Amino acid sequence: MYRAKTIFGHLAPSVATRKCSVKKVDCRAPLEDADDDIVVVHGRRTAIAKAKRGSFKNTTPDELLSAVITAVLKDVELNPASLGDICVGNVLQPGAGAVVARIAQFLSGIPESVPIYCVNRQCSSGLQAVINIAGGIRNGSYDIGMACGVESMTLRDPSNPGDMSPRTLDDEKARSCLIPMGITSENVAERFGITRHKQDQFALLSQQRAARAQKMGLFQAEIVPVVTVFKDDQGNEKTITLSQDEGIRVNTTLEGLAKLKPAFKENGSSTAGNSSQVSDGAAAVLLARRSKAVELGLPVMGVLRSFAVVGVPPDVMGIGPAYAIPAALEKAGLTTDDIDVFEINEAFASQAVYCIEKLGIPLTKVNPNGGAIALGHPLGCTGARQVVTLLNELKRRQKRSYGVVSMCIGTGMGAAAVFEFPGK
């Protein structure tokens, strides 16, 4: 009942003018290191390529997966047979990519004795893979595992939602699950007063921050250069190496964004410039029980402190982080003030801006190196990619700090996880 009241209160017309934030709790106890902590040992990702016309348009997802899995294992010199399980987040491949993932495992030199499976929680699939592996470690099934995310939006069309009952159209909530994502963005903008100008300003900031990060080489530690074959429009093949994100538009201006036509609805405010890009990419994250990491001499890149996933109305699915973040912070005994960096997926500027304003998060803390509007959003990959990007950013700050990874989820959900960087 409390959740229902909260959601309905959120949808009230006056909500756009009501400030909401997570209040600091003075009695918060400091988080202590423990042998049973779930730690992130290491993570890598591919560069993110433009779908349909980018460098990975002829590259299959098993190859993308193999590149990041191999890199992570090589970097920490871990025997692949040590892995207790592998979970891969994927949205568009048949069966969430179960066969593709097993093939990628073998291409990476991981023996058949290591199990693997896939998970599809739409845009949070990569993060869900991290949480699933963490859960396996927590419940004692194994002490070390790999979480991955991969998507080729070039090779698979997201427009087919699957086989559904004719009764779907008889139920309002069930019917709302079929609303195109772009229309849910328009719903958020209209319902909560997120103007086109605000959306374009946010999109410009994402592009500027990503361009700056790329120029400074901040993504180099994350990205695995991938050698692949690219076929041009004339059918000519050439071998290329992709080592930089393709979606960053260094010459973006507010004036240029303002000229773009609405992408989803006549007289709407969501455009190609203030929405996430359709992309291809993969990421991999190695997790372990702290005691096992110490035993094997593995580094500790971060500590998973909490996770929450919540449900929200499908027709405004983008509001998910506004509920998932407070839930995750409460589980960790933290507040928004305690968090140094928020990696919030920029599915659309409308929903990202709303969630940031709803929670009262300073923009300086959000996506300091840009987000999906600039980098791209390969659906199954994004959550894992965000974890890698977040922990690298916290590492650069060279102090004990906290970060949040969060995203909205199609059909009306939000997910968030809290990570701690242990400091030097």
XYZ file of N, CA and C in Angstrom, residues 164-390:
681
model
N 2.057 -12.732 -27.589
C 1.222 -12.253 -26.491
C -0.237 -12.648 -26.667
N -0.905 -12.729 -25.548
C -2.323 -13.063 -25.543
C -3.149 -11.911 -26.104
N -4.257 -12.219 -26.782
C -5.180 -11.154 -27.217
C -5.726 -10.349 -26.037
N -5.698 -10.937 -24.825
C -6.191 -10.244 -23.643
C -5.306 -9.071 -23.224
N -4.116 -9.008 -23.803
C -3.194 -7.909 -23.480
C -3.870 -6.556 -23.663
N -4.643 -6.431 -24.710
C -5.265 -5.152 -25.030
C -6.442 -4.824 -24.119
N -6.902 -5.808 -23.353
C -8.043 -5.587 -22.465
C -7.643 -5.008 -21.114
N -6.351 -5.067 -20.793
C -5.866 -4.593 -19.502
C -4.998 -3.352 -19.716
N -5.309 -2.276 -18.999
C -4.623 -1.000 -19.226
C -3.120 -1.104 -18.986
N -2.720 -1.717 -17.875
C -1.295 -1.827 -17.565
C -0.585 -2.744 -18.562
N -1.226 -3.862 -18.886
C -0.632 -4.782 -19.862
C -0.486 -4.091 -21.214
N -1.516 -3.343 -21.605
C -1.465 -2.614 -22.871
C -0.352 -1.569 -22.864
N -0.115 -0.967 -21.709
C 0.916 0.072 -21.605
C 2.322 -0.476 -21.833
N 2.482 -1.784 -21.630
C 3.798 -2.394 -21.865
C 4.206 -2.348 -23.335
N 3.237 -2.104 -24.209
C 3.515 -2.062 -25.648
C 3.781 -0.647 -26.153
N 3.704 0.328 -25.285
C 3.968 1.712 -25.698
C 5.426 1.845 -26.123
N 5.711 2.388 -27.289
C 7.101 2.579 -27.711
C 7.876 3.424 -26.705
N 9.156 3.110 -26.548
C 9.964 3.804 -25.555
C 9.995 5.312 -25.793
N 10.029 5.721 -27.050
C 10.046 7.145 -27.352
C 8.800 7.865 -26.874
N 7.679 7.182 -26.929
C 6.427 7.779 -26.444
C 6.433 7.866 -24.921
N 7.027 6.882 -24.248
C 7.127 6.995 -22.789
C 7.982 8.197 -22.412
N 8.969 8.506 -23.228
C 9.783 9.707 -22.982
C 8.942 10.962 -23.114
N 8.124 10.999 -24.148
C 7.227 12.142 -24.333
C 6.242 12.245 -23.168
N 5.769 11.108 -22.675
C 4.852 11.120 -21.537
C 5.504 11.747 -20.303
N 6.751 11.381 -20.045
C 7.461 11.944 -18.898
C 7.624 13.453 -19.061
N 8.039 13.868 -20.260
C 8.255 15.296 -20.507
C 6.971 16.095 -20.309
N 5.860 15.581 -20.851
C 4.593 16.295 -20.758
C 4.025 16.278 -19.339
N 4.091 15.124 -18.692
C 3.460 14.978 -17.382
C 4.187 15.756 -16.301
N 5.506 15.856 -16.443
C 6.293 16.470 -15.378
C 6.991 17.755 -15.803
N 6.621 18.294 -16.949
C 7.087 19.609 -17.342
C 8.565 19.707 -17.658
N 9.123 18.686 -18.298
C 10.533 18.737 -18.706
C 10.588 19.319 -20.117
N 11.006 20.551 -20.231
C 10.943 21.273 -21.508
C 11.967 20.758 -22.507
N 11.717 21.078 -23.763
C 12.660 20.729 -24.829
C 14.020 21.380 -24.562
N 14.006 22.627 -24.092
C 15.258 23.333 -23.830
C 16.077 22.626 -22.751
N 15.407 22.186 -21.690
C 16.110 21.450 -20.634
C 16.713 20.150 -21.171
N 15.957 19.466 -22.002
C 16.449 18.205 -22.565
C 17.667 18.445 -23.452
N 17.600 19.471 -24.257
C 18.733 19.775 -25.145
C 19.959 20.223 -24.353
N 19.748 20.975 -23.299
C 20.867 21.395 -22.450
C 21.557 20.180 -21.831
N 20.754 19.228 -21.369
C 21.312 18.024 -20.769
C 22.073 17.208 -21.818
N 21.508 17.102 -23.017
C 22.168 16.362 -24.095
C 23.499 17.002 -24.460
N 23.525 18.314 -24.516
C 24.770 19.028 -24.827
C 25.825 18.736 -23.760
N 25.423 18.758 -22.498
C 26.364 18.488 -21.411
C 26.930 17.075 -21.531
N 26.091 16.110 -21.876
C 26.555 14.731 -22.050
C 27.613 14.656 -23.140
N 27.347 15.311 -24.268
C 28.300 15.304 -25.375
C 29.605 16.006 -24.995
N 29.507 17.126 -24.322
C 30.703 17.881 -23.941
C 31.559 17.096 -22.960
N 30.921 16.463 -21.993
C 31.674 15.698 -21.003
C 32.324 14.472 -21.628
N 31.603 13.789 -22.514
C 32.172 12.616 -23.172
C 33.334 13.004 -24.076
N 33.181 14.117 -24.792
C 34.252 14.582 -25.675
C 35.502 14.926 -24.866
N 35.292 15.575 -23.751
C 36.422 15.929 -22.879
C 37.106 14.665 -22.350
N 36.307 13.701 -21.890
C 36.867 12.466 -21.345
C 37.659 11.706 -22.408
N 37.103 11.665 -23.611
C 37.790 10.967 -24.694
C 39.105 11.662 -25.042
N 39.075 12.976 -25.108
C 40.276 13.743 -25.439
C 41.367 13.556 -24.386
N 40.958 13.435 -23.117
C 41.913 13.264 -22.023
C 42.356 11.814 -21.846
N 41.775 10.911 -22.633
C 42.152 9.504 -22.544
C 41.584 8.783 -21.339
N 40.488 9.304 -20.783
C 39.935 8.722 -19.565
C 39.291 7.355 -19.782
N 38.938 7.046 -21.030
C 38.302 5.761 -21.305
C 39.304 4.664 -21.662
N 40.570 5.017 -21.813
C 41.556 4.047 -22.298
C 41.688 2.836 -21.392
N 41.609 3.057 -20.079
C 41.745 1.933 -19.152
C 40.560 0.982 -19.227
N 39.419 1.484 -19.705
C 38.209 0.666 -19.795
C 38.164 -0.148 -21.079
N 38.593 0.470 -22.166
C 38.305 -0.061 -23.501
C 39.319 -1.097 -23.967
N 38.792 -2.222 -24.455
C 39.583 -3.256 -25.110
C 39.563 -2.980 -26.617
N 40.692 -2.672 -27.236
C 40.682 -2.507 -28.698
C 40.246 -3.813 -29.365
N 39.318 -3.719 -30.277
C 38.789 -4.910 -30.959
C 39.170 -4.870 -32.436
N 39.869 -5.904 -32.874
C 40.208 -6.053 -34.295
C 39.085 -6.834 -34.952
N 38.523 -6.279 -36.010
C 37.387 -6.927 -36.655
C 37.375 -6.611 -38.146
N 36.430 -7.205 -38.829
C 36.292 -6.988 -40.277
C 35.100 -6.067 -40.524
N 35.314 -5.055 -41.330
C 34.267 -4.100 -41.679
C 34.008 -4.185 -43.179
N 32.724 -4.271 -43.541
C 32.337 -4.354 -44.957
C 31.625 -3.068 -45.341
N 32.129 -2.377 -46.373
C 31.508 -1.120 -46.787
C 30.297 -1.376 -47.679
N 29.651 -0.302 -48.132
C 28.411 -0.420 -48.908
C 28.614 -1.117 -50.248
N 29.848 -1.128 -50.722
C 30.159 -1.796 -51.995
C 30.563 -3.248 -51.802
N 30.561 -3.702 -50.540
C 30.913 -5.085 -50.260
C 32.396 -5.319 -50.056
N 33.181 -4.257 -50.050
C 34.623 -4.404 -49.843
C 34.912 -4.597 -48.351
N 35.754 -5.560 -48.045
C 36.093 -5.846 -46.654
C 37.467 -5.310 -46.300
N 37.586 -4.842 -45.073
C 38.899 -4.439 -44.570
C 38.971 -4.714 -43.080
N 40.168 -4.961 -42.607
C 40.375 -5.209 -41.182
C 40.616 -3.886 -40.472
N 39.874 -3.658 -39.409
C 39.987 -2.407 -38.662
C 40.145 -2.710 -37.169
N 40.573 -1.730 -36.413
C 40.642 -1.826 -34.951
C 39.855 -0.669 -34.368
N 38.866 -0.991 -33.538
C 38.078 0.050 -32.891
C 38.519 0.178 -31.437
N 38.961 1.359 -31.054
C 39.428 1.588 -29.685
C 38.863 2.862 -29.078
N 37.933 3.526 -29.799
C 37.291 4.723 -29.275
C 35.794 4.686 -29.557
N 35.015 5.218 -28.613
C 33.567 5.287 -28.801
C 33.228 6.143 -30.016
N 32.277 5.654 -30.816
C 31.967 6.317 -32.089
C 30.870 7.377 -31.992
N 30.068 7.344 -30.938
C 28.886 8.201 -30.916
C 29.116 9.621 -30.456
N 30.301 9.914 -29.929
C 30.560 11.241 -29.372
C 30.630 12.275 -30.491
N 29.815 13.321 -30.351
C 29.767 14.380 -31.369
C 30.402 15.638 -30.784
N 31.673 15.831 -31.091
C 32.444 16.905 -30.449
C 31.957 18.296 -30.841
N 31.286 18.410 -31.971
C 30.843 19.720 -32.458
C 29.385 20.032 -32.105
N 28.815 19.294 -31.183
C 27.416 19.519 -30.791
C 27.242 20.913 -30.197
N 26.171 21.579 -30.601
C 25.829 22.890 -30.034
C 24.362 22.891 -29.634
N 24.012 23.800 -28.759
C 22.621 23.922 -28.344
C 21.755 24.341 -29.524
N 22.303 25.203 -30.376
C 21.568 25.673 -31.549
C 21.299 24.515 -32.514
N 22.305 23.664 -32.677
C 22.140 22.512 -33.563
C 21.115 21.529 -33.025
N 21.131 21.284 -31.727
C 20.156 20.384 -31.119
C 18.738 20.933 -31.259
N 18.594 22.246 -31.142
C 17.274 22.877 -31.219
C 16.644 22.747 -32.600
N 17.466 22.542 -33.609
C 16.961 22.433 -34.987
C 16.419 21.038 -35.312
N 16.730 20.054 -34.486
C 16.311 18.683 -34.780
C 14.807 18.505 -34.591
N 14.206 17.729 -35.486
C 12.770 17.480 -35.421
C 12.460 16.414 -34.370
N 11.277 16.475 -33.766
C 10.865 15.417 -32.833
C 10.932 14.052 -33.518
N 11.411 13.060 -32.783
C 11.641 11.747 -33.379
C 10.467 10.787 -33.216
N 9.610 11.031 -32.235
C 8.609 10.028 -31.893
C 7.172 10.515 -31.973
N 6.978 11.833 -31.958
C 5.631 12.364 -31.880
C 5.615 13.770 -32.453
N 4.602 14.069 -33.260
C 4.484 15.410 -33.815
C 4.359 16.430 -32.679
N 5.150 17.461 -32.766
C 5.206 18.500 -31.733
C 5.740 17.987 -30.398
N 6.440 16.867 -30.450
C 7.049 16.322 -29.242
C 8.364 17.024 -28.933
N 9.057 16.542 -27.888
C 10.296 17.184 -27.474
C 11.496 16.239 -27.449
N 11.263 14.946 -27.650
C 12.359 13.989 -27.694
C 12.853 13.857 -29.128
N 14.155 14.031 -29.308
C 14.750 14.014 -30.647
C 15.901 13.010 -30.692
N 16.459 12.843 -31.884
C 17.646 11.995 -32.026
C 18.815 12.570 -31.243
N 18.795 13.865 -31.010
C 19.901 14.510 -30.307
C 19.824 14.447 -28.802
N 18.632 14.292 -28.238
C 18.521 14.218 -26.777
C 17.999 12.863 -26.303
N 18.195 11.854 -27.137
C 17.872 10.475 -26.777
C 19.129 9.620 -26.909
N 19.126 8.454 -26.265
C 20.291 7.567 -26.351
C 20.454 7.044 -27.771
N 21.686 6.706 -28.111
C 21.987 6.205 -29.444
C 21.822 4.681 -29.508
N 21.452 4.189 -30.679
C 21.347 2.757 -30.943
C 22.756 2.251 -31.239
N 23.199 1.237 -30.497
C 24.633 0.933 -30.493
C 24.940 -0.556 -30.374
N 26.220 -0.885 -30.616
C 26.754 -2.239 -30.449
C 27.913 -2.184 -29.453
N 27.996 -3.193 -28.573
C 29.118 -3.213 -27.641
C 28.989 -4.327 -26.621
N 30.051 -4.486 -25.807
C 30.070 -5.522 -24.771
C 30.926 -5.056 -23.602
N 30.668 -5.638 -22.432
C 31.455 -5.345 -21.234
C 31.503 -6.592 -20.361
N 32.549 -6.705 -19.550
C 32.696 -7.842 -18.639
C 33.231 -7.358 -17.303
N 32.698 -7.928 -16.223
C 33.069 -7.545 -14.859
C 33.366 -8.811 -14.060
N 34.534 -8.876 -13.454
C 34.926 -10.013 -12.625
C 34.623 -9.700 -11.163
N 33.871 -10.592 -10.508
C 33.508 -10.412 -9.109
C 34.008 -11.585 -8.275
N 34.219 -11.321 -6.980
C 34.690 -12.382 -6.094
C 34.302 -12.073 -4.657
N 34.322 -13.098 -3.824
C 34.265 -12.883 -2.385
C 35.593 -12.251 -1.973
N 35.565 -11.279 -1.079
C 36.797 -10.579 -0.722
C 37.899 -11.552 -0.269
N 37.524 -12.537 0.549
C 38.515 -13.487 1.043
C 39.173 -14.261 -0.100
N 38.396 -14.565 -1.155
C 38.946 -15.283 -2.301
C 39.874 -14.379 -3.105
N 39.485 -13.133 -3.249
C 40.345 -12.180 -3.963
C 41.689 -12.039 -3.256
N 41.646 -11.950 -1.927
C 42.884 -11.839 -1.150
C 43.724 -13.108 -1.309
N 43.068 -14.254 -1.251
C 43.760 -15.545 -1.389
C 44.488 -15.647 -2.733
N 43.845 -15.174 -3.793
C 44.421 -15.278 -5.134
C 45.304 -14.080 -5.500
N 45.410 -13.124 -4.580
C 46.223 -11.947 -4.867
C 45.612 -11.038 -5.915
N 44.278 -11.027 -5.980
C 43.582 -10.212 -6.975
C 43.302 -8.816 -6.420
N 43.264 -7.807 -7.269
C 42.969 -6.449 -6.806
C 41.503 -6.293 -6.430
N 41.207 -5.285 -5.632
C 39.824 -4.934 -5.309
C 39.547 -3.558 -5.901
N 38.726 -3.554 -6.949
C 38.402 -2.314 -7.653
C 37.217 -1.603 -7.009
N 36.353 -2.373 -6.392
C 35.170 -1.802 -5.763
C 34.443 -2.849 -4.950
N 33.514 -2.395 -4.112
C 32.713 -3.276 -3.280
C 31.234 -3.008 -3.569
N 30.486 -4.061 -3.846
C 29.044 -3.930 -4.043
C 28.388 -3.792 -2.678
N 27.707 -2.679 -2.449
C 27.100 -2.430 -1.146
C 25.599 -2.681 -1.108
N 24.912 -2.479 -2.221
C 23.472 -2.750 -2.219
C 22.927 -2.736 -3.635
N 21.706 -3.239 -3.769
C 21.007 -3.259 -5.058
C 19.520 -3.186 -4.798
N 18.799 -2.509 -5.669
C 17.342 -2.465 -5.594
C 16.769 -2.397 -6.995
N 15.660 -3.075 -7.188
C 14.901 -2.947 -8.432
C 13.453 -2.738 -8.040
N 12.784 -1.794 -8.705
C 11.413 -1.436 -8.341
C 10.544 -1.380 -9.591
N 9.242 -1.424 -9.372
C 8.302 -1.284 -10.468
C 7.636 0.083 -10.456
N 7.391 0.631 -11.647
C 6.720 1.922 -11.817
C 5.744 1.794 -12.983
N 4.873 2.775 -13.209
C 3.915 2.669 -14.318
C 4.613 2.523 -15.672
N 4.191 1.560 -16.488
C 4.852 1.322 -17.774
C 4.844 2.529 -18.712
N 3.801 3.357 -18.651
C 3.708 4.447 -19.622
C 4.668 5.598 -19.323
N 5.275 5.582 -18.110
C 6.330 6.551 -17.773
C 7.509 5.772 -17.194
N 7.921 4.743 -17.917
C 8.936 3.828 -17.402
C 10.235 4.554 -17.035
N 10.489 5.715 -17.638
C 11.738 6.431 -17.412
C 11.923 6.961 -16.007
N 10.862 6.983 -15.205
C 10.977 7.485 -13.837
C 11.616 6.462 -12.908
N 11.895 5.270 -13.388
C 12.402 4.182 -12.563
C 13.543 4.545 -11.621
N 14.597 5.219 -12.107
C 15.707 5.553 -11.207
C 15.307 6.429 -10.028
N 14.268 7.245 -10.186
C 13.834 8.117 -9.090
C 13.340 7.318 -7.889
N 12.958 6.057 -8.110
C 12.533 5.179 -7.030
C 13.583 4.140 -6.673
N 14.312 3.658 -7.672
C 15.319 2.621 -7.410
C 16.500 3.169 -6.617
N 16.924 4.384 -6.919
C 18.089 4.960 -6.236
C 17.843 5.129 -4.737
N 16.736 5.754 -4.324
C 16.495 5.838 -2.879
C 16.410 4.477 -2.201
N 15.828 3.502 -2.888
C 15.704 2.159 -2.302
C 17.073 1.528 -2.088
N 17.955 1.671 -3.082
C 19.305 1.113 -2.964
C 20.110 1.843 -1.894
N 19.961 3.167 -1.837
C 20.686 3.948 -0.823
C 20.235 3.565 0.583
N 18.945 3.358 0.748
C 18.430 2.976 2.063
C 19.010 1.640 2.498
N 19.097 0.687 1.572
C 19.666 -0.627 1.898
C 21.131 -0.505 2.326
N 21.854 0.453 1.725
C 23.271 0.636 2.035
C 23.489 1.525 3.257
N 22.411 2.133 3.769
C 22.544 3.054 4.888
C 23.199 4.356 4.492
N 22.978 4.765 3.251
C 23.589 5.983 2.721
C 22.514 6.956 2.261
N 22.931 8.182 1.940
C 22.035 9.194 1.395
C 22.627 9.733 0.100
N 21.863 10.528 -0.612
C 22.381 11.121 -1.848
C 23.624 11.964 -1.577
N 23.695 12.585 -0.414
C 24.852 13.413 -0.077
C 26.132 12.587 0.058
N 25.988 11.302 0.374
C 27.160 10.444 0.557
C 27.761 9.972 -0.761
N 27.013 10.117 -1.850
C 27.439 9.570 -3.137
C 28.273 10.589 -3.898
N 29.423 10.128 -4.391
C 30.330 11.002 -5.142
C 29.983 11.057 -6.628
N 29.571 9.923 -7.198
C 29.272 9.855 -8.631
C 28.022 9.009 -8.859
N 27.102 9.533 -9.654
C 25.914 8.788 -10.106
C 26.073 8.512 -11.600
N 26.104 7.235 -11.966
C 26.044 6.844 -13.377
C 24.594 6.477 -13.670
N 23.857 7.430 -14.223
C 22.439 7.216 -14.529
C 22.291 7.097 -16.040
N 21.747 5.987 -16.496
C 21.643 5.785 -17.940
C 20.750 6.838 -18.574
N 21.248 7.442 -19.630
C 20.515 8.488 -20.340
C 19.693 7.873 -21.473
N 18.690 7.094 -21.115
C 17.824 6.534 -22.148
C 17.216 7.674 -22.962
N 16.717 8.669 -22.244
C 16.204 9.899 -22.838
C 16.532 11.041 -21.885
N 16.809 12.194 -22.439
C 17.101 13.348 -21.584
C 15.909 13.676 -20.695
N 14.699 13.475 -21.212
C 13.498 13.808 -20.439
C 13.478 13.077 -19.103
N 13.689 11.763 -19.145
C 13.603 10.978 -17.913
C 14.833 11.157 -17.043
N 15.982 11.329 -17.641
C 17.202 11.541 -16.850
C 17.102 12.849 -16.069
N 16.678 13.911 -16.758
C 16.523 15.207 -16.099
C 15.488 15.121 -14.987
N 14.381 14.465 -15.269
C 13.352 14.352 -14.237
C 13.885 13.659 -12.988
N 14.545 12.516 -13.172
C 15.033 11.753 -12.019
C 16.062 12.543 -11.219
N 16.941 13.243 -11.906
C 17.968 14.044 -11.242
C 17.323 15.146 -10.413
N 16.356 15.833 -11.010
C 15.677 16.909 -10.289
C 14.815 16.365 -9.155
N 14.154 15.264 -9.389
C 13.296 14.654 -8.371
C 14.080 14.319 -7.105
N 15.312 13.822 -7.295
C 16.136 13.405 -6.165
C 17.051 14.519 -5.657
N 17.053 15.643 -6.340
C 17.882 16.754 -5.905
C 19.369 16.479 -6.020
N 19.770 15.753 -7.045
C 21.180 15.412 -7.232
C 21.881 16.529 -8.004
N 22.994 17.053 -7.501
C 23.737 18.070 -8.257
C 24.233 17.499 -9.584
N 24.073 18.261 -10.654
C 24.511 17.784 -11.969
C 25.992 17.465 -12.018
N 26.764 18.110 -11.157
C 28.209 17.858 -11.129
C 28.532 16.420 -10.740
N 27.586 15.756 -10.079
C 27.816 14.376 -9.649
C 27.327 13.339 -10.663
N 26.605 13.785 -11.679
C 25.950 12.855 -12.599
C 26.738 12.708 -13.896
N 27.059 11.463 -14.235
C 27.710 11.147 -15.517
C 28.826 12.140 -15.856
N 29.863 12.214 -15.029
C 30.924 13.200 -15.257
C 31.669 13.017 -16.573
N 31.574 11.820 -17.155
C 32.225 11.562 -18.438
C 31.222 11.286 -19.554
N 30.036 11.871 -19.394
C 28.993 11.674 -20.396
C 28.229 10.389 -20.156
N 27.135 10.249 -20.895
C 26.298 9.057 -20.759
C 25.823 8.566 -22.102
N 24.715 7.848 -22.105
C 24.258 7.139 -23.297
C 23.872 8.054 -24.451
N 23.524 9.312 -24.156
C 23.217 10.236 -25.254
C 24.448 10.452 -26.115
N 25.616 10.480 -25.487
C 26.868 10.669 -26.224
C 27.560 9.353 -26.552
N 27.559 8.432 -25.596
C 28.329 7.198 -25.763
C 27.558 6.121 -26.512
N 26.246 6.082 -26.322
C 25.430 5.035 -26.920
C 24.887 4.089 -25.859
N 23.882 3.321 -26.244
C 23.172 2.445 -25.299
C 22.920 1.079 -25.925
N 23.971 0.219 -25.985
C 23.750 -1.171 -26.412
C 23.041 -1.909 -25.281
N 21.785 -2.219 -25.469
C 20.864 -2.533 -24.382
C 21.411 -3.472 -23.312
N 21.801 -4.675 -23.698
C 22.263 -5.649 -22.715
C 23.599 -5.330 -22.107
N 24.370 -4.507 -22.755
C 25.720 -4.154 -22.318
C 25.739 -3.039 -21.290
N 24.818 -2.103 -21.392
C 24.919 -0.822 -20.690
C 25.178 -0.929 -19.194
N 24.428 -1.768 -18.477
C 24.596 -1.861 -17.030
C 25.998 -2.269 -16.631
N 26.560 -3.260 -17.326
C 27.933 -3.690 -17.041
C 28.917 -2.591 -17.419
N 28.671 -1.936 -18.532
C 29.539 -0.824 -18.959
C 29.544 0.291 -17.924
N 28.387 0.604 -17.370
C 28.302 1.661 -16.366
C 29.122 1.319 -15.118
N 29.110 0.059 -14.718
C 29.898 -0.357 -13.558
C 31.385 -0.137 -13.819
N 31.829 -0.522 -15.003
C 33.239 -0.339 -15.377
C 33.601 1.144 -15.394
N 32.748 1.958 -16.007
C 33.005 3.400 -16.101
C 32.997 4.049 -14.715
N 32.031 3.682 -13.890
C 31.929 4.258 -12.548
C 33.174 3.970 -11.723
